[in-house]
Amino acid sequence: MSEFVDRIAQNLARVREAMARAAERSGRTADQVRLVAVTKYVGVAEAEALLAAGCCDLGESRPQELWRKAEQLAGRPVRWHLIGHLQRNKAARSIPWVNLLHSGDSLRLLEAANQAAARGQRVVEVLLEVNVSGDASKHGFAADQLSEALSAAPNWSHLRVCGLMAMAGWGTTPAEARRDFVRLRELRDRLQPDLPPGVSLEHLSMGMSGDFVEAIEEGATLVRVGSALFEGIDA
Ligand SMILES: *Cc1c(COP(=O)(O)O)cnc(C)c1O
């Protein structure tokens, strides 16, 4: 039983070490890049092992799975990240659990998220998801829709837009993924000079198990890592 707990702690230490080295190469310190541990492949016991090992930022890609785990871990010091597509009709039930919504992928969704946050009298941090790879199957704003989306942000009284999120194209090598990460960073740099009041683009959420090193080297402030944390564990 405690075997997987130790294994998760070791995997976590290895990922954190690689993150710290990549942060250094990008001229930053380890504490300037946050790890979001993606628990979608595992159960609540493995999520608790992460908490015990000191990792409190947990991410889920499916709303139902977020509800399930968040309800079971209610009262524990978890910061929940929703990283996958959220349908508008699930916003009301999801938003109360969410600390950072990475997948702000349409104006209609963001309006629904804002209403849900307002009902709970909370301000929820959100990222705008950008379809940098142009995959037709991917969610997210096209690069040329972003300035319009940003200009709508002041209408969302209970959301705080604080950055951009992207996924590299399907089946890309780390080198190809790096090009997508560079695109997201350059897009941020271009939008940065005229942001509406209250909006920041300080965060870039990019990089997963196979390419988080490249993502950090290119400026990620948040990486979303799942499988690398659960190597050697049959969940
Ligand atoms: C599953 C998932 C991840 C983590 O993927 P791994 O390759 O297992 O690290 C990151 N981001 C999103 C949006 C995901 O759905």
PDB file of N, CA, C and O in Angstrom, residues 21-70:
ATOM      1  N   ARG A  21      15.854  22.667 -13.037  1.00  0.00           N
ATOM      2  CA  ARG A  21      16.975  22.868 -13.967  1.00  0.00           C
ATOM      3  C   ARG A  21      16.522  23.644 -15.201  1.00  0.00           C
ATOM      4  O   ARG A  21      17.230  24.520 -15.695  1.00  0.00           O
ATOM      5  N   ALA A  22      15.321  23.325 -15.698  1.00  0.00           N
ATOM      6  CA  ALA A  22      14.809  24.043 -16.878  1.00  0.00           C
ATOM      7  C   ALA A  22      14.532  25.509 -16.537  1.00  0.00           C
ATOM      8  O   ALA A  22      14.788  26.410 -17.346  1.00  0.00           O
ATOM      9  N   ALA A  23      14.024  25.754 -15.328  1.00  0.00           N
ATOM     10  CA  ALA A  23      13.751  27.136 -14.908  1.00  0.00           C
ATOM     11  C   ALA A  23      15.054  27.932 -14.889  1.00  0.00           C
ATOM     12  O   ALA A  23      15.109  29.070 -15.366  1.00  0.00           O
ATOM     13  N   GLU A  24      16.098  27.299 -14.367  1.00  0.00           N
ATOM     14  CA  GLU A  24      17.410  27.958 -14.325  1.00  0.00           C
ATOM     15  C   GLU A  24      17.877  28.308 -15.733  1.00  0.00           C
ATOM     16  O   GLU A  24      18.376  29.406 -15.976  1.00  0.00           O
ATOM     17  N   ARG A  25      17.721  27.349 -16.654  1.00  0.00           N
ATOM     18  CA  ARG A  25      18.144  27.623 -18.032  1.00  0.00           C
ATOM     19  C   ARG A  25      17.355  28.765 -18.649  1.00  0.00           C
ATOM     20  O   ARG A  25      17.819  29.415 -19.582  1.00  0.00           O
ATOM     21  N   SER A  26      16.138  29.005 -18.153  1.00  0.00           N
ATOM     22  CA  SER A  26      15.343  30.106 -18.706  1.00  0.00           C
ATOM     23  C   SER A  26      15.553  31.382 -17.889  1.00  0.00           C
ATOM     24  O   SER A  26      14.792  32.342 -18.029  1.00  0.00           O
ATOM     25  N   GLY A  27      16.551  31.377 -17.016  1.00  0.00           N
ATOM     26  CA  GLY A  27      16.860  32.583 -16.244  1.00  0.00           C
ATOM     27  C   GLY A  27      15.904  32.839 -15.090  1.00  0.00           C
ATOM     28  O   GLY A  27      15.744  33.970 -14.649  1.00  0.00           O
ATOM     29  N   ARG A  28      15.264  31.785 -14.622  1.00  0.00           N
ATOM     30  CA  ARG A  28      14.327  31.957 -13.510  1.00  0.00           C
ATOM     31  C   ARG A  28      14.671  30.990 -12.388  1.00  0.00           C
ATOM     32  O   ARG A  28      15.526  30.127 -12.533  1.00  0.00           O
ATOM     33  N   THR A  29      13.969  31.143 -11.269  1.00  0.00           N
ATOM     34  CA  THR A  29      14.182  30.215 -10.160  1.00  0.00           C
ATOM     35  C   THR A  29      13.044  29.205 -10.136  1.00  0.00           C
ATOM     36  O   THR A  29      11.976  29.420 -10.722  1.00  0.00           O
ATOM     37  N   ALA A  30      13.287  28.098  -9.442  1.00  0.00           N
ATOM     38  CA  ALA A  30      12.314  27.003  -9.402  1.00  0.00           C
ATOM     39  C   ALA A  30      10.939  27.489  -8.938  1.00  0.00           C
ATOM     40  O   ALA A  30       9.912  27.025  -9.445  1.00  0.00           O
ATOM     41  N   ASP A  31      10.910  28.422  -8.003  1.00  0.00           N
ATOM     42  CA  ASP A  31       9.607  28.828  -7.462  1.00  0.00           C
ATOM     43  C   ASP A  31       8.818  29.732  -8.413  1.00  0.00           C
ATOM     44  O   ASP A  31       7.697  30.124  -8.108  1.00  0.00           O
ATOM     45  N   GLN A  32       9.395  30.038  -9.567  1.00  0.00           N
ATOM     46  CA  GLN A  32       8.649  30.853 -10.539  1.00  0.00           C
ATOM     47  C   GLN A  32       7.857  30.007 -11.531  1.00  0.00           C
ATOM     48  O   GLN A  32       7.191  30.542 -12.416  1.00  0.00           O
ATOM     49  N   VAL A  33       7.964  28.689 -11.388  1.00  0.00           N
ATOM     50  CA  VAL A  33       7.190  27.792 -12.260  1.00  0.00           C
ATOM     51  C   VAL A  33       6.423  26.825 -11.358  1.00  0.00           C
ATOM     52  O   VAL A  33       7.011  26.177 -10.501  1.00  0.00           O
ATOM     53  N   ARG A  34       5.111  26.766 -11.561  1.00  0.00           N
ATOM     54  CA  ARG A  34       4.293  25.932 -10.692  1.00  0.00           C
ATOM     55  C   ARG A  34       3.905  24.622 -11.385  1.00  0.00           C
ATOM     56  O   ARG A  34       3.561  24.615 -12.562  1.00  0.00           O
ATOM     57  N   LEU A  35       3.975  23.560 -10.608  1.00  0.00           N
ATOM     58  CA  LEU A  35       3.564  22.252 -11.115  1.00  0.00           C
ATOM     59  C   LEU A  35       2.088  22.026 -10.810  1.00  0.00           C
ATOM     60  O   LEU A  35       1.669  22.118  -9.652  1.00  0.00           O
ATOM     61  N   VAL A  36       1.322  21.725 -11.845  1.00  0.00           N
ATOM     62  CA  VAL A  36      -0.047  21.262 -11.659  1.00  0.00           C
ATOM     63  C   VAL A  36      -0.024  19.756 -11.900  1.00  0.00           C
ATOM     64  O   VAL A  36       0.267  19.306 -13.013  1.00  0.00           O
ATOM     65  N   ALA A  37      -0.263  18.992 -10.855  1.00  0.00           N
ATOM     66  CA  ALA A  37      -0.231  17.530 -10.963  1.00  0.00           C
ATOM     67  C   ALA A  37      -1.587  17.060 -11.478  1.00  0.00           C
ATOM     68  O   ALA A  37      -2.619  17.261 -10.837  1.00  0.00           O
ATOM     69  N   VAL A  38      -1.580  16.452 -12.653  1.00  0.00           N
ATOM     70  CA  VAL A  38      -2.829  16.041 -13.300  1.00  0.00           C
ATOM     71  C   VAL A  38      -3.199  14.642 -12.809  1.00  0.00           C
ATOM     72  O   VAL A  38      -2.467  13.679 -13.036  1.00  0.00           O
ATOM     73  N   THR A  39      -4.330  14.553 -12.115  1.00  0.00           N
ATOM     74  CA  THR A  39      -4.717  13.306 -11.448  1.00  0.00           C
ATOM     75  C   THR A  39      -5.757  12.505 -12.223  1.00  0.00           C
ATOM     76  O   THR A  39      -6.345  11.571 -11.696  1.00  0.00           O
ATOM     77  N   LYS A  40      -5.961  12.849 -13.503  1.00  0.00           N
ATOM     78  CA  LYS A  40      -7.065  12.216 -14.241  1.00  0.00           C
ATOM     79  C   LYS A  40      -6.911  10.707 -14.435  1.00  0.00           C
ATOM     80  O   LYS A  40      -7.893  10.023 -14.663  1.00  0.00           O
ATOM     81  N   TYR A  41      -5.686  10.195 -14.361  1.00  0.00           N
ATOM     82  CA  TYR A  41      -5.489   8.754 -14.583  1.00  0.00           C
ATOM     83  C   TYR A  41      -5.617   7.950 -13.301  1.00  0.00           C
ATOM     84  O   TYR A  41      -5.560   6.731 -13.328  1.00  0.00           O
ATOM     85  N   VAL A  42      -5.701   8.628 -12.162  1.00  0.00           N
ATOM     86  CA  VAL A  42      -5.584   7.913 -10.888  1.00  0.00           C
ATOM     87  C   VAL A  42      -6.758   8.239  -9.970  1.00  0.00           C
ATOM     88  O   VAL A  42      -7.600   9.080 -10.290  1.00  0.00           O
ATOM     89  N   GLY A  43      -6.783   7.575  -8.835  1.00  0.00           N
ATOM     90  CA  GLY A  43      -7.876   7.760  -7.889  1.00  0.00           C
ATOM     91  C   GLY A  43      -7.526   8.741  -6.778  1.00  0.00           C
ATOM     92  O   GLY A  43      -6.486   9.405  -6.814  1.00  0.00           O
ATOM     93  N   VAL A  44      -8.412   8.781  -5.797  1.00  0.00           N
ATOM     94  CA  VAL A  44      -8.249   9.737  -4.707  1.00  0.00           C
ATOM     95  C   VAL A  44      -7.034   9.394  -3.838  1.00  0.00           C
ATOM     96  O   VAL A  44      -6.339  10.285  -3.349  1.00  0.00           O
ATOM     97  N   ALA A  45      -6.736   8.097  -3.684  1.00  0.00           N
ATOM     98  CA  ALA A  45      -5.592   7.704  -2.837  1.00  0.00           C
ATOM     99  C   ALA A  45      -4.287   8.249  -3.406  1.00  0.00           C
ATOM    100  O   ALA A  45      -3.426   8.737  -2.662  1.00  0.00           O
ATOM    101  N   GLU A  46      -4.148   8.184  -4.731  1.00  0.00           N
ATOM    102  CA  GLU A  46      -2.931   8.709  -5.359  1.00  0.00           C
ATOM    103  C   GLU A  46      -2.890  10.240  -5.244  1.00  0.00           C
ATOM    104  O   GLU A  46      -1.825  10.817  -5.056  1.00  0.00           O
ATOM    105  N   ALA A  47      -4.058  10.867  -5.358  1.00  0.00           N
ATOM    106  CA  ALA A  47      -4.105  12.328  -5.186  1.00  0.00           C
ATOM    107  C   ALA A  47      -3.676  12.693  -3.758  1.00  0.00           C
ATOM    108  O   ALA A  47      -2.951  13.660  -3.543  1.00  0.00           O
ATOM    109  N   GLU A  48      -4.094  11.868  -2.785  1.00  0.00           N
ATOM    110  CA  GLU A  48      -3.686  12.132  -1.397  1.00  0.00           C
ATOM    111  C   GLU A  48      -2.189  11.949  -1.212  1.00  0.00           C
ATOM    112  O   GLU A  48      -1.561  12.658  -0.423  1.00  0.00           O
ATOM    113  N   ALA A  49      -1.611  10.994  -1.955  1.00  0.00           N
ATOM    114  CA  ALA A  49      -0.157  10.792  -1.867  1.00  0.00           C
ATOM    115  C   ALA A  49       0.576  12.040  -2.363  1.00  0.00           C
ATOM    116  O   ALA A  49       1.611  12.426  -1.812  1.00  0.00           O
ATOM    117  N   LEU A  50       0.040  12.677  -3.391  1.00  0.00           N
ATOM    118  CA  LEU A  50       0.641  13.921  -3.886  1.00  0.00           C
ATOM    119  C   LEU A  50       0.565  15.019  -2.828  1.00  0.00           C
ATOM    120  O   LEU A  50       1.530  15.734  -2.589  1.00  0.00           O
ATOM    121  N   LEU A  51      -0.603  15.112  -2.195  1.00  0.00           N
ATOM    122  CA  LEU A  51      -0.768  16.119  -1.139  1.00  0.00           C
ATOM    123  C   LEU A  51       0.230  15.880  -0.009  1.00  0.00           C
ATOM    124  O   LEU A  51       0.877  16.805   0.471  1.00  0.00           O
ATOM    125  N   ALA A  52       0.362  14.603   0.372  1.00  0.00           N
ATOM    126  CA  ALA A  52       1.286  14.254   1.465  1.00  0.00           C
ATOM    127  C   ALA A  52       2.717  14.605   1.092  1.00  0.00           C
ATOM    128  O   ALA A  52       3.524  14.963   1.952  1.00  0.00           O
ATOM    129  N   ALA A  53       3.023  14.510  -0.210  1.00  0.00           N
ATOM    130  CA  ALA A  53       4.378  14.826  -0.667  1.00  0.00           C
ATOM    131  C   ALA A  53       4.554  16.329  -0.911  1.00  0.00           C
ATOM    132  O   ALA A  53       5.605  16.752  -1.388  1.00  0.00           O
ATOM    133  N   GLY A  54       3.528  17.101  -0.627  1.00  0.00           N
ATOM    134  CA  GLY A  54       3.679  18.559  -0.690  1.00  0.00           C
ATOM    135  C   GLY A  54       3.232  19.199  -1.987  1.00  0.00           C
ATOM    136  O   GLY A  54       3.534  20.359  -2.237  1.00  0.00           O
ATOM    137  N   CYS A  55       2.507  18.451  -2.811  1.00  0.00           N
ATOM    138  CA  CYS A  55       2.009  19.032  -4.057  1.00  0.00           C
ATOM    139  C   CYS A  55       0.512  19.280  -3.930  1.00  0.00           C
ATOM    140  O   CYS A  55      -0.279  18.337  -3.902  1.00  0.00           O
ATOM    141  N   CYS A  56       0.132  20.544  -3.831  1.00  0.00           N
ATOM    142  CA  CYS A  56      -1.265  20.883  -3.548  1.00  0.00           C
ATOM    143  C   CYS A  56      -2.031  21.405  -4.756  1.00  0.00           C
ATOM    144  O   CYS A  56      -3.234  21.639  -4.675  1.00  0.00           O
ATOM    145  N   ASP A  57      -1.335  21.622  -5.878  1.00  0.00           N
ATOM    146  CA  ASP A  57      -2.017  22.059  -7.103  1.00  0.00           C
ATOM    147  C   ASP A  57      -2.365  20.824  -7.913  1.00  0.00           C
ATOM    148  O   ASP A  57      -1.479  20.174  -8.473  1.00  0.00           O
ATOM    149  N   LEU A  58      -3.649  20.492  -7.956  1.00  0.00           N
ATOM    150  CA  LEU A  58      -4.084  19.294  -8.663  1.00  0.00           C
ATOM    151  C   LEU A  58      -4.967  19.696  -9.834  1.00  0.00           C
ATOM    152  O   LEU A  58      -5.762  20.635  -9.726  1.00  0.00           O
ATOM    153  N   GLY A  59      -4.831  18.963 -10.943  1.00  0.00           N
ATOM    154  CA  GLY A  59      -5.603  19.294 -12.141  1.00  0.00           C
ATOM    155  C   GLY A  59      -6.414  18.118 -12.632  1.00  0.00           C
ATOM    156  O   GLY A  59      -5.986  16.969 -12.562  1.00  0.00           O
ATOM    157  N   GLU A  60      -7.611  18.408 -13.113  1.00  0.00           N
ATOM    158  CA  GLU A  60      -8.473  17.404 -13.742  1.00  0.00           C
ATOM    159  C   GLU A  60      -8.933  17.948 -15.075  1.00  0.00           C
ATOM    160  O   GLU A  60      -9.148  19.157 -15.225  1.00  0.00           O
ATOM    161  N   SER A  61      -9.103  17.048 -16.053  1.00  0.00           N
ATOM    162  CA  SER A  61      -9.552  17.532 -17.346  1.00  0.00           C
ATOM    163  C   SER A  61     -11.052  17.341 -17.546  1.00  0.00           C
ATOM    164  O   SER A  61     -11.643  18.019 -18.376  1.00  0.00           O
ATOM    165  N   ARG A  62     -11.674  16.412 -16.764  1.00  0.00           N
ATOM    166  CA  ARG A  62     -13.117  16.215 -16.945  1.00  0.00           C
ATOM    167  C   ARG A  62     -13.882  16.712 -15.724  1.00  0.00           C
ATOM    168  O   ARG A  62     -13.579  16.328 -14.601  1.00  0.00           O
ATOM    169  N   PRO A  63     -14.889  17.561 -15.978  1.00  0.00           N
ATOM    170  CA  PRO A  63     -15.631  18.139 -14.859  1.00  0.00           C
ATOM    171  C   PRO A  63     -16.162  17.095 -13.869  1.00  0.00           C
ATOM    172  O   PRO A  63     -16.009  17.264 -12.660  1.00  0.00           O
ATOM    173  N   GLN A  64     -16.745  15.994 -14.378  1.00  0.00           N
ATOM    174  CA  GLN A  64     -17.317  15.004 -13.452  1.00  0.00           C
ATOM    175  C   GLN A  64     -16.264  14.441 -12.513  1.00  0.00           C
ATOM    176  O   GLN A  64     -16.539  14.136 -11.353  1.00  0.00           O
ATOM    177  N   GLU A  65     -15.072  14.249 -13.035  1.00  0.00           N
ATOM    178  CA  GLU A  65     -13.992  13.691 -12.229  1.00  0.00           C
ATOM    179  C   GLU A  65     -13.494  14.745 -11.221  1.00  0.00           C
ATOM    180  O   GLU A  65     -13.135  14.415 -10.091  1.00  0.00           O
ATOM    181  N   LEU A  66     -13.519  15.987 -11.630  1.00  0.00           N
ATOM    182  CA  LEU A  66     -13.195  17.070 -10.687  1.00  0.00           C
ATOM    183  C   LEU A  66     -14.175  17.063  -9.518  1.00  0.00           C
ATOM    184  O   LEU A  66     -13.787  17.122  -8.358  1.00  0.00           O
ATOM    185  N   TRP A  67     -15.471  16.972  -9.836  1.00  0.00           N
ATOM    186  CA  TRP A  67     -16.483  16.980  -8.760  1.00  0.00           C
ATOM    187  C   TRP A  67     -16.238  15.832  -7.794  1.00  0.00           C
ATOM    188  O   TRP A  67     -16.262  15.999  -6.586  1.00  0.00           O
ATOM    189  N   ARG A  68     -15.998  14.648  -8.387  1.00  0.00           N
ATOM    190  CA  ARG A  68     -15.850  13.439  -7.565  1.00  0.00           C
ATOM    191  C   ARG A  68     -14.659  13.579  -6.607  1.00  0.00           C
ATOM    192  O   ARG A  68     -14.798  13.395  -5.398  1.00  0.00           O
ATOM    193  N   LYS A  69     -13.514  13.946  -7.168  1.00  0.00           N
ATOM    194  CA  LYS A  69     -12.329  14.023  -6.304  1.00  0.00           C
ATOM    195  C   LYS A  69     -12.415  15.215  -5.349  1.00  0.00           C
ATOM    196  O   LYS A  69     -12.047  15.109  -4.184  1.00  0.00           O
ATOM    197  N   ALA A  70     -12.909  16.336  -5.862  1.00  0.00           N
ATOM    198  CA  ALA A  70     -12.955  17.529  -5.010  1.00  0.00           C
ATOM    199  C   ALA A  70     -13.899  17.299  -3.830  1.00  0.00           C
ATOM    200  O   ALA A  70     -13.615  17.717  -2.704  1.00  0.00           O
TER     201      ALA A  70
END
